[in-house]
């Protein structure tokens, strides 16, 4: 008789507990799976329970059933049971054996389907934006807010942080385990440090979509700034940026993208964690000629202790997906340029900037104080404007609150200028980290600080 599979040995607490855990977790998993399949839930915490925790319980329970059966058989072999624990025999001519075999086959198939669904959906969920940005809410709040408002908000986080292929997926998940423990222990950095030092090279990620050779010629950028006077006087600067090309197709690298040309290999040494201090640059050209540029006074020991890396896209585009305004002034300028804050309101630039730069104990307190400050200013000092331009004042209040909520996160110590942006050189060193006339070769050649190399002001 096929008595082993007729649950003869499954009548023990271990197997019973395993069966209960497996049944409950499988039912809950399938319930949430179909809820999500038809779009009835979007909570990231539901996802981690359904697709990571419940499958774990399912496998543990499933493993417990045969372990309990083996335990029961050993117990009977030792003489504590009612039989000697004889191994079952399989006889498909016997109806009971056939039924038991069919039952085991069906349940095995069901288990394989559930485990496969859980494994696939678990991996897919770990690659999702809610998992990356919303699961550890406090920690990732600044980065997730910037991501949602950034130029890559329709690109999944893993597209840039992991890229294609299994090796980097495994590396990222192992790193994620360490980060989970840091969150649980409250030992994570505030703010999250940047740059990410173990980020995959840009050629494997960014250049899956952005190919430096396809960006050529010049691009025009119009910068609008407003004075902090009664009329918020506007000044306009037009930059013609010499974007150029990487030169892979044409063979000639030009403009800003000369730096990432396959014909050139640029390496540098940064002596600080944020890569803002770069005292050494090495250029190897297409002919194999090498030039080394060093800032006077830096020692070989400092260079040896620094971080040496080949230059790639993220050395200039260091905030491509998580941009923050460099200052309250820049944030208000951008909002006024798009008429989100009306320049017609008197002294609005001054008042909005002052409201944004004040110190607040929390975001909620900031929103309340910003609204109170702007409302009182126009109600008490410009009552006519407050009455005639009520909608503009309300919009200015909402926009100023949104600017604060988008750029300042007190719990993570993120405020204006916390994360330097290396595009340009007005708010952080940027280009001038190397282009400063101080990086020199032994024969006196310098990395020039020539404005016309990268742009023309019109």
XYZ file of N, CA and C in Angstrom, residues 251-417:
501
model
N 34.565 60.208 -36.110
C 36.000 60.128 -35.876
C 36.588 61.399 -35.305
N 35.765 62.460 -35.193
C 36.234 63.730 -34.661
C 35.363 64.098 -33.461
N 35.949 64.178 -32.290
C 35.219 64.556 -31.083
C 35.270 66.067 -30.928
N 34.106 66.655 -30.621
C 34.041 68.104 -30.487
C 33.212 68.480 -29.270
N 33.357 69.732 -28.832
C 32.513 70.286 -27.800
C 32.624 69.577 -26.460
N 31.548 69.698 -25.679
C 31.535 69.145 -24.323
C 31.684 67.635 -24.342
N 31.083 66.984 -25.334
C 31.139 65.519 -25.386
C 32.494 64.981 -25.848
N 33.439 65.859 -26.097
C 34.816 65.420 -26.322
C 35.314 64.615 -25.125
N 34.832 64.975 -23.947
C 35.313 64.330 -22.719
C 34.989 62.841 -22.663
N 33.961 62.393 -23.388
C 33.580 60.979 -23.335
C 33.827 60.293 -24.677
N 34.680 60.881 -25.489
C 35.014 60.265 -26.773
C 35.768 58.958 -26.561
N 35.445 57.901 -27.340
C 36.209 56.650 -27.243
C 37.676 56.836 -27.588
N 37.989 57.925 -28.333
C 39.381 58.171 -28.707
C 40.199 58.702 -27.530
N 39.528 59.237 -26.536
C 40.229 59.781 -25.366
C 39.911 58.933 -24.138
N 40.868 58.795 -23.294
C 40.624 58.184 -21.987
C 41.072 59.176 -20.931
N 40.096 59.681 -20.191
C 40.389 60.649 -19.132
C 40.200 59.959 -17.784
N 41.212 60.013 -16.971
C 41.141 59.499 -15.605
C 41.431 60.644 -14.648
N 40.859 60.551 -13.469
C 41.130 61.599 -12.494
C 41.183 60.997 -11.100
N 41.719 61.771 -10.180
C 41.761 61.383 -8.770
C 41.017 62.445 -7.974
N 40.020 62.007 -7.226
C 39.280 62.891 -6.321
C 39.738 62.604 -4.896
N 39.999 63.646 -4.158
C 40.518 63.455 -2.794
C 39.447 63.678 -1.726
N 38.193 63.858 -2.144
C 37.098 63.965 -1.184
C 35.989 63.006 -1.598
N 35.078 62.719 -0.664
C 34.027 61.742 -0.912
C 33.024 62.194 -1.956
N 32.851 63.498 -2.117
C 31.837 64.002 -3.049
C 32.397 64.289 -4.439
N 33.668 64.018 -4.662
C 34.329 64.218 -5.951
C 34.280 65.679 -6.399
N 34.386 66.583 -5.444
C 34.419 68.002 -5.768
C 35.845 68.549 -5.795
N 36.777 67.809 -5.237
C 38.187 68.223 -5.232
C 38.963 67.239 -6.086
N 39.423 67.710 -7.245
C 40.103 66.842 -8.223
C 41.467 67.456 -8.532
N 42.510 67.034 -7.834
C 43.825 67.644 -8.042
C 44.671 66.977 -9.136
N 44.162 65.905 -9.740
C 44.975 65.175 -10.724
C 44.101 64.695 -11.866
N 44.555 64.913 -13.112
C 43.857 64.446 -14.314
C 44.876 63.841 -15.252
N 44.516 62.711 -15.839
C 45.404 62.034 -16.799
C 44.647 61.838 -18.111
N 45.223 62.285 -19.205
C 44.613 62.147 -20.525
C 45.471 61.246 -21.402
N 44.855 60.214 -21.965
C 45.503 59.354 -22.956
C 44.756 59.535 -24.266
N 45.426 60.053 -25.302
C 44.745 60.323 -26.564
C 44.745 59.102 -27.466
N 44.189 59.257 -28.669
C 44.027 58.130 -29.592
C 45.360 57.538 -30.025
N 46.415 58.333 -29.994
C 47.744 57.845 -30.399
C 48.519 57.218 -29.248
N 47.914 57.211 -28.068
C 48.585 56.633 -26.910
C 49.431 57.619 -26.138
N 49.426 58.889 -26.556
C 50.190 59.907 -25.830
C 49.508 60.216 -24.496
N 50.297 60.387 -23.461
C 49.768 60.599 -22.115
C 50.198 61.969 -21.598
N 49.216 62.694 -21.074
C 49.523 63.952 -20.390
C 48.904 63.890 -18.995
N 49.684 64.283 -17.996
C 49.228 64.275 -16.613
C 49.206 65.704 -16.090
N 48.044 66.105 -15.587
C 47.853 67.452 -15.058
C 47.689 67.353 -13.541
N 48.492 68.123 -12.818
C 48.464 68.069 -11.360
C 48.400 69.481 -10.795
N 47.628 69.644 -9.735
C 47.566 70.938 -9.046
C 48.795 71.081 -8.162
N 49.420 72.231 -8.211
C 50.624 72.472 -7.426
C 50.329 72.332 -5.933
N 51.214 71.619 -5.240
C 51.097 71.473 -3.799
C 50.494 70.161 -3.341
N 49.853 69.425 -4.247
C 49.274 68.148 -3.852
C 50.374 67.097 -3.770
N 50.345 66.271 -2.747
C 51.396 65.274 -2.548
C 51.004 63.940 -3.164
N 51.988 63.103 -3.405
C 51.727 61.771 -3.948
C 50.946 60.914 -2.965
N 51.147 61.155 -1.680
C 50.380 60.408 -0.679
C 48.894 60.750 -0.763
N 48.579 62.028 -0.964
C 47.178 62.434 -1.115
C 46.559 61.782 -2.344
N 47.310 61.750 -3.432
C 46.790 61.131 -4.649
C 46.602 59.632 -4.470
N 47.504 59.004 -3.746
C 47.401 57.560 -3.514
C 46.181 57.223 -2.667
N 45.824 58.109 -1.740
C 44.668 57.860 -0.883
C 43.346 58.222 -1.554
N 43.407 59.010 -2.640
C 42.194 59.452 -3.313
C 41.555 58.363 -4.151
N 40.410 58.692 -4.700
C 39.668 57.758 -5.553
C 40.044 58.004 -7.014
N 40.578 56.996 -7.669
C 40.926 57.108 -9.085
C 39.835 56.440 -9.916
N 39.327 57.138 -10.921
C 38.286 56.563 -11.759
C 38.329 57.170 -13.159
N 37.891 56.407 -14.154
C 37.775 56.963 -15.504
C 36.568 57.884 -15.579
N 36.696 58.945 -16.310
C 35.610 59.918 -16.431
C 34.496 59.341 -17.294
N 33.253 59.524 -16.847
C 32.119 59.154 -17.692
C 30.994 60.168 -17.499
N 29.821 59.852 -18.021
C 28.716 60.822 -18.076
C 28.384 61.419 -16.714
N 28.336 60.572 -15.671
C 27.838 61.027 -14.375
C 28.825 61.928 -13.639
N 30.026 62.107 -14.174
C 30.952 63.039 -13.528
C 30.537 64.485 -13.761
N 29.790 64.738 -14.834
C 29.189 66.058 -15.042
C 27.687 66.013 -14.769
N 27.014 65.010 -15.340
C 25.575 64.842 -15.116
C 25.367 64.028 -13.835
N 25.763 64.593 -12.707
C 25.752 63.807 -11.468
C 24.395 63.780 -10.778
N 23.438 64.602 -11.242
C 22.075 64.551 -10.691
C 21.077 64.429 -11.846
N 21.228 63.449 -12.709
C 20.372 63.391 -13.909
C 18.931 63.021 -13.609
N 18.696 62.315 -12.511
C 17.349 61.832 -12.204
C 16.840 62.366 -10.877
N 17.729 62.821 -10.023
C 17.340 63.308 -8.697
C 17.817 64.751 -8.513
N 17.345 65.668 -9.338
C 17.842 67.051 -9.222
C 17.147 67.821 -8.102
N 17.930 68.629 -7.400
C 17.399 69.556 -6.405
C 17.825 70.962 -6.803
N 17.025 71.946 -6.450
C 17.405 73.329 -6.723
C 18.630 73.685 -5.883
N 19.571 74.347 -6.511
C 20.810 74.683 -5.808
C 20.580 75.702 -4.704
N 19.563 76.543 -4.864
C 19.293 77.584 -3.861
C 17.824 77.954 -3.927
N 17.371 78.605 -2.863
C 15.982 79.089 -2.855
C 15.785 80.109 -3.970
N 16.808 80.920 -4.221
C 16.710 81.916 -5.284
C 16.488 81.261 -6.643
N 17.244 80.200 -6.927
C 17.086 79.521 -8.214
C 15.716 78.854 -8.334
N 15.234 78.297 -7.239
C 13.924 77.646 -7.266
C 12.818 78.651 -7.563
N 12.883 79.826 -6.929
C 11.867 80.847 -7.155
C 11.986 81.418 -8.567
N 13.208 81.607 -9.053
C 13.398 82.085 -10.426
C 12.705 81.166 -11.432
N 12.916 79.870 -11.260
C 12.310 78.909 -12.191
C 10.788 78.968 -12.118
N 10.250 79.072 -10.911
C 8.796 79.134 -10.760
C 8.240 80.418 -11.366
N 8.942 81.524 -11.223
C 8.483 82.789 -11.796
C 8.609 82.787 -13.312
N 9.640 82.134 -13.830
C 9.815 82.064 -15.279
C 8.660 81.329 -15.944
N 8.084 80.350 -15.239
C 6.941 79.604 -15.774
C 5.605 80.143 -15.266
N 5.643 81.335 -14.626
C 4.446 82.002 -14.124
C 3.691 81.178 -13.083
N 4.380 80.258 -12.427
C 3.776 79.562 -11.296
C 3.693 80.495 -10.091
N 4.616 81.444 -10.047
C 4.550 82.575 -9.122
C 4.520 83.823 -9.988
N 3.505 84.629 -9.845
C 3.353 85.788 -10.723
C 4.391 86.859 -10.418
N 5.211 87.280 -11.400
C 6.171 88.369 -11.186
C 5.490 89.712 -10.942
N 4.182 89.776 -11.195
C 3.466 91.038 -10.996
C 3.229 91.356 -9.522
N 3.315 90.347 -8.664
C 3.128 90.604 -7.236
C 4.330 91.365 -6.687
N 4.125 92.499 -6.038
C 5.269 93.287 -5.538
C 6.075 92.535 -4.476
N 7.380 92.616 -4.620
C 8.337 92.029 -3.686
C 8.202 90.500 -3.544
N 7.608 89.856 -4.504
C 7.346 88.426 -4.345
C 8.626 87.604 -4.320
N 9.610 87.995 -5.115
C 10.874 87.224 -5.106
C 11.518 87.303 -3.727
N 11.584 88.477 -3.163
C 12.224 88.652 -1.852
C 11.479 87.870 -0.775
N 10.149 87.985 -0.767
C 9.361 87.355 0.279
C 9.359 85.830 0.154
N 9.264 85.333 -1.049
C 9.256 83.878 -1.246
C 10.599 83.270 -0.864
N 11.691 83.938 -1.247
C 13.024 83.442 -0.903
C 13.221 83.453 0.610
N 12.799 84.535 1.266
C 12.952 84.612 2.724
C 12.143 83.524 3.420
N 10.938 83.261 2.910
C 10.107 82.203 3.505
C 10.750 80.834 3.320
N 11.362 80.616 2.177
C 11.974 79.313 1.896
C 13.265 79.093 2.679
N 14.005 80.144 2.957
C 15.308 79.997 3.614
C 15.210 79.996 5.137
N 14.030 80.287 5.667
C 13.870 80.261 7.123
C 13.979 78.827 7.632
N 14.323 78.691 8.899
C 14.472 77.368 9.513
C 13.161 76.959 10.187
N 12.754 75.710 9.925
C 11.509 75.196 10.491
C 11.774 73.830 11.119
N 11.040 73.487 12.182
C 11.263 72.193 12.841
C 10.755 70.993 12.043
N 9.780 71.233 11.141
C 9.212 70.136 10.366
C 8.617 70.685 9.080
N 8.299 69.782 8.167
C 7.690 70.211 6.909
C 6.303 70.808 7.149
N 5.547 70.209 8.049
C 4.209 70.715 8.339
C 4.287 72.148 8.889
N 5.236 72.362 9.799
C 5.419 73.706 10.353
C 5.854 74.683 9.265
N 6.675 74.216 8.327
C 7.134 75.066 7.232
C 5.974 75.493 6.351
N 5.121 74.542 5.979
C 3.980 74.876 5.121
C 3.080 75.920 5.786
N 2.843 75.734 7.073
C 1.985 76.666 7.804
C 2.626 78.047 7.890
N 3.925 78.089 8.183
C 4.617 79.370 8.341
C 4.743 80.103 7.002
N 4.990 79.361 5.925
C 5.102 79.991 4.604
C 3.779 80.648 4.215
N 2.688 79.935 4.404
C 1.376 80.489 4.080
C 1.085 81.728 4.925
N 1.388 81.643 6.219
C 1.113 82.762 7.124
C 1.938 83.982 6.737
N 3.217 83.778 6.405
C 4.099 84.905 6.085
C 3.627 85.631 4.832
N 3.374 84.895 3.753
C 2.987 85.547 2.503
C 1.598 86.174 2.602
N 0.691 85.468 3.248
C -0.659 86.010 3.404
C -0.624 87.319 4.201
N 0.071 87.326 5.315
C 0.125 88.522 6.156
C 0.830 89.672 5.458
N 1.873 89.358 4.686
C 2.607 90.414 3.985
C 1.694 91.166 3.030
N 0.954 90.435 2.200
C 0.103 91.105 1.225
C -1.173 91.673 1.859
N -1.668 91.060 2.912
C -2.873 91.573 3.553
C -2.590 92.858 4.325
N -1.413 92.938 4.958
C -1.115 94.101 5.796
C -0.367 95.210 5.061
N 0.494 94.848 4.098
C 1.313 95.858 3.440
C 0.868 96.175 2.014
N 0.108 95.290 1.415
C -0.385 95.527 0.051
C -1.822 95.034 -0.029
N -2.686 95.685 0.742
C -4.079 95.256 0.830
C -4.783 95.321 -0.517
N -4.425 96.332 -1.347
C -5.060 96.451 -2.656
C -4.703 95.259 -3.549
N -3.422 94.847 -3.506
C -2.991 93.693 -4.287
C -3.649 92.418 -3.745
N -3.718 92.311 -2.437
C -4.319 91.132 -1.813
C -5.775 90.981 -2.245
N -6.470 92.090 -2.387
C -7.881 92.030 -2.793
C -8.031 91.791 -4.293
N -7.201 92.489 -5.094
C -7.362 92.414 -6.556
C -6.732 91.160 -7.157
N -5.637 90.674 -6.547
C -4.911 89.522 -7.103
C -4.954 88.341 -6.137
N -6.143 88.069 -5.616
C -6.271 87.009 -4.628
C -5.813 85.654 -5.167
N -6.196 85.335 -6.385
C -5.802 84.049 -6.973
C -4.291 83.955 -7.143
N -3.666 85.053 -7.541
C -2.204 85.057 -7.725
C -1.483 84.872 -6.393
N -2.003 85.494 -5.347
C -1.401 85.332 -4.019
C -1.545 83.885 -3.551
N -2.736 83.313 -3.717
C -2.947 81.916 -3.309
C -2.036 80.974 -4.092
N -1.889 81.233 -5.385
C -1.017 80.385 -6.201
C 0.439 80.526 -5.778
N 0.842 81.741 -5.423
C 2.211 81.958 -4.940
C 2.454 81.202 -3.635
N 1.452 81.192 -2.758
C 1.582 80.458 -1.492
C 1.737 78.966 -1.771
N 0.862 78.431 -2.612
C 0.915 76.992 -2.899
C 2.233 76.608 -3.571
N 2.684 77.426 -4.498
C 3.931 77.114 -5.206
C 5.130 77.198 -4.277
N 5.164 78.197 -3.415
C 6.279 78.323 -2.467
C 6.302 77.140 -1.510
N 5.129 76.722 -1.050
C 5.066 75.522 -0.213
C 5.575 74.303 -0.974
N 5.184 74.192 -2.244
C 5.620 73.048 -3.054
C 7.127 73.065 -3.271
N 7.702 74.257 -3.449
C 9.157 74.355 -3.621
C 9.883 73.882 -2.373
N 9.356 74.256 -1.222
C 9.965 73.778 0.029
C 9.823 72.264 0.131
N 8.619 71.750 -0.100
C 8.395 70.311 0.002
C 9.197 69.505 -0.997
N 9.559 70.122 -2.104
C 10.318 69.434 -3.151
C 11.818 69.419 -2.878
N 12.307 70.381 -2.086
C 13.755 70.533 -1.946
C 14.303 70.434 -0.526
N 13.459 70.557 0.480
C 13.940 70.570 1.869
C 13.282 69.435 2.645
N 14.126 68.623 3.295
C 13.648 67.464 4.054
C 14.396 67.434 5.384
N 13.848 68.085 6.402
C 14.574 68.222 7.681
C 14.984 66.896 8.304
N 14.135 65.854 8.220
C 14.477 64.586 8.865
C 15.677 63.915 8.217
N 15.969 64.252 6.953
C 17.120 63.672 6.263
C 18.252 64.680 6.086
N 18.146 65.847 6.748
C 19.168 66.893 6.670
C 19.448 67.342 5.236
N 18.409 67.353 4.422
C 18.535 67.827 3.044
C 17.958 69.230 2.964
N 18.764 70.171 2.472
C 18.304 71.543 2.307
C 18.919 72.100 1.036
N 18.793 73.392 0.839
C 19.313 74.017 -0.374
C 20.823 73.808 -0.486
N 21.268 73.264 -1.626
C 22.697 73.091 -1.868
C 23.325 71.896 -1.203
